[in-house]
Short mmCIF file of C-alpha atoms in Angstrom, two decimals:
data_model
loop_
_atom_site.label_atom_id
_atom_site.label_comp_id
_atom_site.label_asym_id
_atom_site.label_seq_id
_atom_site.Cartn_x
_atom_site.Cartn_y
_atom_site.Cartn_z
CA MET A 1 33.10 -19.16 -3.54
CA THR A 2 34.70 -15.91 -2.20
CA GLY A 3 36.52 -15.30 -5.88
CA THR A 4 39.43 -13.39 -6.53
CA ALA A 5 41.47 -11.68 -3.74
CA ILE A 6 42.33 -8.32 -4.73
CA THR A 7 44.62 -6.54 -2.23
CA SER A 8 46.29 -3.32 -4.65
CA ARG A 9 44.43 0.14 -5.42
CA ASP A 10 46.10 -0.06 -8.77
CA ASN A 11 43.80 -2.72 -9.32
CA ALA A 12 41.72 -1.93 -12.84
CA ILE A 13 38.88 -3.79 -10.75
CA PHE A 14 39.16 -1.67 -7.94
CA LYS A 15 39.83 1.55 -9.45
CA ARG A 16 36.46 1.18 -11.93
CA LEU A 17 34.52 0.34 -8.42
CA LYS A 18 36.07 2.84 -6.97
CA LYS A 19 34.98 5.50 -9.99
CA LEU A 20 31.49 4.15 -9.37
CA ALA A 21 31.57 5.22 -5.47
CA GLU A 22 32.70 8.61 -5.83
CA SER A 23 31.28 9.90 -9.51
CA ALA A 24 28.26 10.60 -10.89
CA ARG A 25 29.41 10.94 -14.33
CA ALA A 26 31.19 7.82 -14.32
CA ARG A 27 27.85 6.48 -13.02
CA ARG A 28 25.84 7.99 -15.68
CA GLU A 29 28.19 7.16 -18.66
CA ALA A 30 28.57 3.34 -17.59
CA ARG A 31 24.78 3.36 -16.40
CA MET A 32 26.05 1.50 -13.31
CA THR A 33 25.95 1.70 -9.86
CA LEU A 34 27.33 0.14 -6.08
CA LEU A 35 24.76 -1.14 -4.07
CA ASP A 36 25.97 -1.61 -0.53
CA GLY A 37 24.14 -4.28 1.30
CA GLU A 38 22.47 -7.38 1.74
CA HIS A 39 18.87 -5.61 1.82
CA LEU A 40 20.02 -3.96 -1.44
CA LEU A 41 21.27 -6.52 -3.36
CA ALA A 42 18.05 -8.50 -2.22
CA ALA A 43 16.04 -5.81 -4.07
CA CYS A 44 18.00 -5.86 -6.92
CA LEU A 45 17.51 -9.50 -7.87
CA ASP A 46 13.87 -9.49 -6.99
CA ALA A 47 13.55 -6.88 -9.23
CA GLY A 48 15.30 -9.07 -12.26
CA GLY A 49 18.83 -7.42 -12.12
CA GLN A 50 21.44 -9.13 -12.18
CA PRO A 51 24.88 -7.59 -10.60
CA HIS A 52 27.88 -7.78 -12.97
CA THR A 53 30.74 -8.24 -9.76
CA LEU A 54 30.37 -8.94 -6.00
CA VAL A 55 32.66 -7.35 -3.53
CA ARG A 56 33.02 -9.09 0.09
CA ALA A 57 35.08 -7.95 2.79
CA ALA A 58 37.71 -9.88 4.01
CA SER A 59 35.97 -10.07 7.35
CA PHE A 60 32.56 -10.95 6.24
CA ALA A 61 31.91 -14.47 6.67
CA ALA A 62 32.81 -16.61 4.06
CA GLU A 63 29.67 -19.02 4.63
CA ARG A 64 27.27 -15.98 4.55
CA PHE A 65 28.51 -14.46 1.14
CA GLU A 66 27.88 -17.92 -0.94
CA PRO A 67 24.39 -17.98 -1.22
CA TRP A 68 24.71 -14.47 -2.68
CA ALA A 69 27.40 -16.03 -5.27
CA ALA A 70 25.05 -18.70 -5.88
CA ARG A 71 22.51 -16.40 -6.92
CA CYS A 72 24.11 -14.31 -9.15
CA PRO A 73 26.04 -16.67 -11.28
CA ASP A 74 27.40 -14.59 -13.92
CA ALA A 75 28.67 -12.35 -11.77
CA ARG A 76 32.20 -11.80 -10.85
CA CYS A 77 33.75 -12.42 -7.29
CA VAL A 78 36.11 -10.55 -5.32
CA THR A 79 37.28 -10.15 -1.71
CA LEU A 80 39.19 -6.97 -0.69
CA PRO A 81 40.99 -6.27 2.70
CA ASP A 82 38.86 -4.61 5.26
CA ALA A 83 40.81 -1.22 4.51
CA LEU A 84 39.98 -1.49 0.89
CA PHE A 85 36.58 -1.99 1.31
CA ALA A 86 35.84 0.79 3.21
CA GLU A 87 36.78 3.02 0.38
CA LEU A 88 34.54 2.22 -1.63
CA ALA A 89 31.46 1.68 1.28
CA PRO A 90 29.28 4.57 1.44
CA VAL A 91 28.73 4.47 5.54
CA THR A 92 31.42 4.38 8.17
CA THR A 93 30.36 1.22 9.36
CA PRO A 94 30.49 -0.91 6.35
CA THR A 95 28.12 -3.90 5.84
CA GLY A 96 30.60 -6.19 4.36
CA VAL A 97 28.84 -6.83 0.88
CA LEU A 98 28.94 -4.61 -2.53
CA ALA A 99 27.64 -5.30 -6.00
CA GLU A 100 28.42 -3.47 -8.84
CA ALA A 101 24.86 -3.59 -11.00
CA ALA A 102 23.54 -2.11 -14.22
CA TRP A 103 20.39 0.42 -13.61
CA LEU A 104 17.43 -0.76 -13.82
CA THR A 105 14.10 0.58 -16.02
CA PRO A 106 11.21 -0.82 -14.05
CA PRO A 107 7.82 -1.22 -16.50
CA ALA A 108 5.61 1.70 -16.69
CA VAL A 109 2.39 1.07 -14.20
CA ASP A 110 -1.06 1.41 -15.85
CA ALA A 111 -2.93 3.31 -13.55
CA VAL A 112 -4.38 6.91 -13.06
CA PRO A 113 -1.04 8.80 -12.92
CA LEU A 114 0.52 9.80 -9.79
CA VAL A 115 3.77 11.17 -10.16
CA ILE A 116 6.34 12.68 -7.82
CA VAL A 117 7.82 15.82 -9.21
CA LEU A 118 11.08 16.36 -7.46
CA ASP A 119 12.77 19.87 -7.66
CA ASP A 120 16.42 20.34 -7.09
CA ILE A 121 16.71 17.64 -4.26
CA GLN A 122 20.32 18.05 -3.45
CA ASP A 123 20.37 15.61 -0.42
CA PRO A 124 20.90 12.28 -1.28
CA GLY A 125 19.02 10.92 1.97
CA ASN A 126 16.25 13.42 1.47
CA LEU A 127 16.31 12.09 -2.08
CA GLY A 128 16.14 7.89 -1.59
CA ALA A 129 14.01 8.59 1.02
CA MET A 130 11.25 10.89 -1.41
CA LEU A 131 11.70 7.98 -3.86
CA ARG A 132 11.07 5.12 -1.30
CA THR A 133 7.73 7.16 -0.45
CA GLY A 134 6.46 7.37 -3.96
CA ALA A 135 7.13 3.53 -4.60
CA ALA A 136 5.66 2.88 -1.09
CA ALA A 137 2.50 4.78 -1.95
CA GLY A 138 2.47 3.35 -5.64
CA ALA A 139 3.38 6.05 -7.70
CA THR A 140 3.60 5.55 -11.27
CA LEU A 141 6.30 7.87 -11.90
CA ALA A 142 8.96 10.23 -10.57
CA VAL A 143 10.80 12.92 -12.55
CA LEU A 144 13.64 14.52 -11.08
CA SER A 145 15.00 17.68 -12.39
CA ARG A 146 18.43 18.43 -13.70
CA GLY A 147 19.39 20.03 -10.12
CA CYS A 148 18.71 16.55 -7.84
CA HIS A 149 21.41 14.58 -7.01
CA ASP A 150 21.93 11.63 -8.53
CA PRO A 151 19.17 9.21 -7.83
CA TRP A 152 21.54 5.95 -8.10
CA SER A 153 24.43 7.00 -6.11
CA PRO A 154 24.88 4.89 -2.84
CA LYS A 155 23.53 6.77 -0.63
CA ALA A 156 20.20 7.43 -2.42
CA LEU A 157 20.25 3.97 -2.89
CA ARG A 158 20.53 3.61 0.69
CA GLY A 159 17.69 5.84 1.39
CA GLY A 160 15.48 4.22 -1.23
CA GLN A 161 16.07 1.13 0.44
CA GLY A 162 15.33 -0.50 -3.13
CA ALA A 163 12.72 2.13 -4.40
CA GLN A 164 14.97 2.93 -7.98
CA PHE A 165 14.43 -0.99 -9.20
CA VAL A 166 10.84 -0.38 -8.56
CA LEU A 167 10.01 3.06 -8.98
CA PRO A 168 10.19 4.09 -13.16
CA MET A 169 12.28 7.17 -12.90
CA LEU A 170 12.89 9.91 -15.50
CA HIS A 171 16.20 12.42 -14.07
CA GLY A 172 17.66 15.43 -15.59
CA VAL A 173 14.52 16.47 -16.93
CA ASP A 174 13.15 20.48 -17.47
CA LEU A 175 10.50 20.68 -14.86
CA ALA A 176 8.50 23.68 -16.25
CA THR A 177 8.55 22.10 -19.97
CA TRP A 178 7.51 18.41 -18.46
CA LEU A 179 4.77 19.80 -16.34
CA GLN A 180 3.49 21.91 -19.02
CA ALA A 181 2.98 18.94 -21.27
CA PHE A 182 1.24 16.85 -18.37
CA ASP A 183 -1.93 15.84 -19.12
CA GLY A 184 -3.73 16.37 -15.16
CA ASP A 185 -3.01 18.23 -12.19
CA SER A 186 -0.17 19.33 -11.06
CA ILE A 187 0.11 20.75 -7.37
CA ALA A 188 3.15 22.91 -6.28
CA LEU A 189 3.53 22.23 -2.40
CA THR A 190 4.52 25.45 -0.91
CA LEU A 191 4.68 27.05 2.30
CA ALA A 192 2.27 30.03 2.35
CA ASP A 193 0.19 29.88 -1.09
CA ASP A 194 -3.68 30.23 -0.84
CA SER A 195 -4.92 26.49 -0.89
CA ASP A 196 -5.18 24.29 1.61
CA PHE A 197 -4.06 21.00 0.30
CA TYR A 198 -6.24 18.73 2.41
CA GLY A 199 -9.15 21.02 0.29
CA LEU A 200 -8.06 19.77 -3.29
CA ASP A 201 -9.69 17.00 -5.12
CA LEU A 202 -6.49 14.48 -5.73
CA GLY A 203 -8.35 11.62 -7.38
CA GLY A 204 -7.40 12.45 -10.64
CA PRO A 205 -4.00 12.33 -12.77
CA LEU A 206 -2.25 13.72 -10.83
CA ALA A 207 1.84 15.43 -10.08
CA LEU A 208 2.66 16.44 -6.70
CA VAL A 209 6.10 18.86 -6.72
CA ALA A 210 8.30 18.88 -3.82
CA GLY A 211 11.18 21.62 -3.70
CA ASN A 212 14.72 21.48 -2.56
CA GLU A 213 15.34 21.31 1.15
CA GLY A 214 15.73 25.36 1.33
CA ALA A 215 14.85 27.03 -1.42
CA GLY A 216 11.53 24.79 -2.20
CA VAL A 217 9.83 24.74 -5.66
CA SER A 218 11.86 26.88 -8.09
CA ALA A 219 9.66 30.13 -9.60
CA ALA A 220 9.84 28.56 -12.92
CA VAL A 221 8.37 25.39 -11.76
CA ARG A 222 5.76 26.65 -9.17
CA ASP A 223 4.30 28.54 -12.21
CA ALA A 224 4.08 25.63 -14.60
CA ALA A 225 2.03 23.84 -12.04
CA THR A 226 -2.14 24.24 -12.13
CA ALA A 227 -2.16 24.89 -8.85
CA ARG A 228 -0.14 25.75 -5.22
CA ALA A 229 -1.29 24.59 -2.00
CA HIS A 230 0.19 24.45 1.55
CA ILE A 231 0.32 21.42 3.97
CA PRO A 232 -1.69 23.15 7.20
CA MET A 233 0.79 23.12 10.29
CA VAL A 234 -0.68 23.15 14.23
CA GLY A 235 2.94 23.30 15.89
CA ARG A 236 5.27 26.47 16.12
CA VAL A 237 7.58 25.60 13.34
CA GLU A 238 8.57 27.15 10.17
CA SER A 239 8.37 24.09 7.70
CA LEU A 240 8.42 20.62 7.27
CA ASN A 241 11.55 18.48 6.01
CA ALA A 242 10.99 18.47 2.04
CA ALA A 243 10.49 14.54 2.14
CA ALA A 244 8.09 14.64 5.27
CA ALA A 245 6.11 17.24 2.87
CA LEU A 246 6.06 14.93 0.05
CA ALA A 247 4.89 11.88 2.17
CA VAL A 248 1.97 13.96 3.55
CA ALA A 249 0.89 14.68 0.26
CA VAL A 250 1.43 11.32 -1.44
CA PHE A 251 -0.85 9.42 1.37
CA GLU A 252 -3.09 12.19 1.17
CA ALA A 253 -3.59 11.25 -2.44
CA VAL A 254 -3.31 7.61 -1.92
CA ARG A 255 -6.60 7.83 1.14
CA GLN A 256 -9.01 10.27 -1.33
CA ARG A 257 -8.48 7.45 -4.29
CA ARG A 258 -9.26 4.59 -1.84
CA GLY A 259 -12.10 6.32 -0.65
CA GLN A 260 -13.36 7.18 -4.17
CA SER A 261 -12.69 3.13 -4.94
CA GLN A 262 -14.42 1.49 -2.03
CA ALA A 263 -17.31 4.29 -2.52
CA GLY A 264 -17.81 2.67 -6.30
CA SER A 265 -17.58 -0.79 -5.55
#
């Protein structure tokens, strides 16, 4: 089943989808987003989501689309000419399938807190990669500042590759206030502060704070953290990419916790 054919930009369904593709405010008010491609659609379904609308590009094979329609029995199915589909897609080479879906709220994780705290991460690809890293490392929560890019934007979803469906998130948060209330250690990742990150004990409740791609962790957030630390670098470069720095830090915490667990067994 390929569903209703839409050929006009004035169609109400197309106009609604275009708003979701382009406007963080529209996504926030509706608590909906657009999923680009079969991988994100599968991730949404695997996490218990059910898309409201499935969108097929006319050039996307009907026999490839039909299994997705079968998995989404309550979804409205529509077909768009390739030119209209491209206006909704976040990439220059569209995948051929989009889905309109509600934001999901993953269940809280019952584990020693390992929180990633993101301060004004504005690049959607970086933000998605950081959420993906957190999900892969078993983080229990992601806390995003008011200045972060929308984690439910199509580009951030592509970067996250499904992380938003499995990693609990708070966004639009005053990070300094949140850190002051956090019951555990909070470490701001910086370029040149005294502590060597690899010398820290990361086994207890922990929040790792990564800052903006250019400015780093803001002064107020840095001051609210219980510690500051840098990741030592051997090569002659000034800094790591924000997403790379967070990945190094969060998996060092995972490594230490695994070591403690194995030592205690």
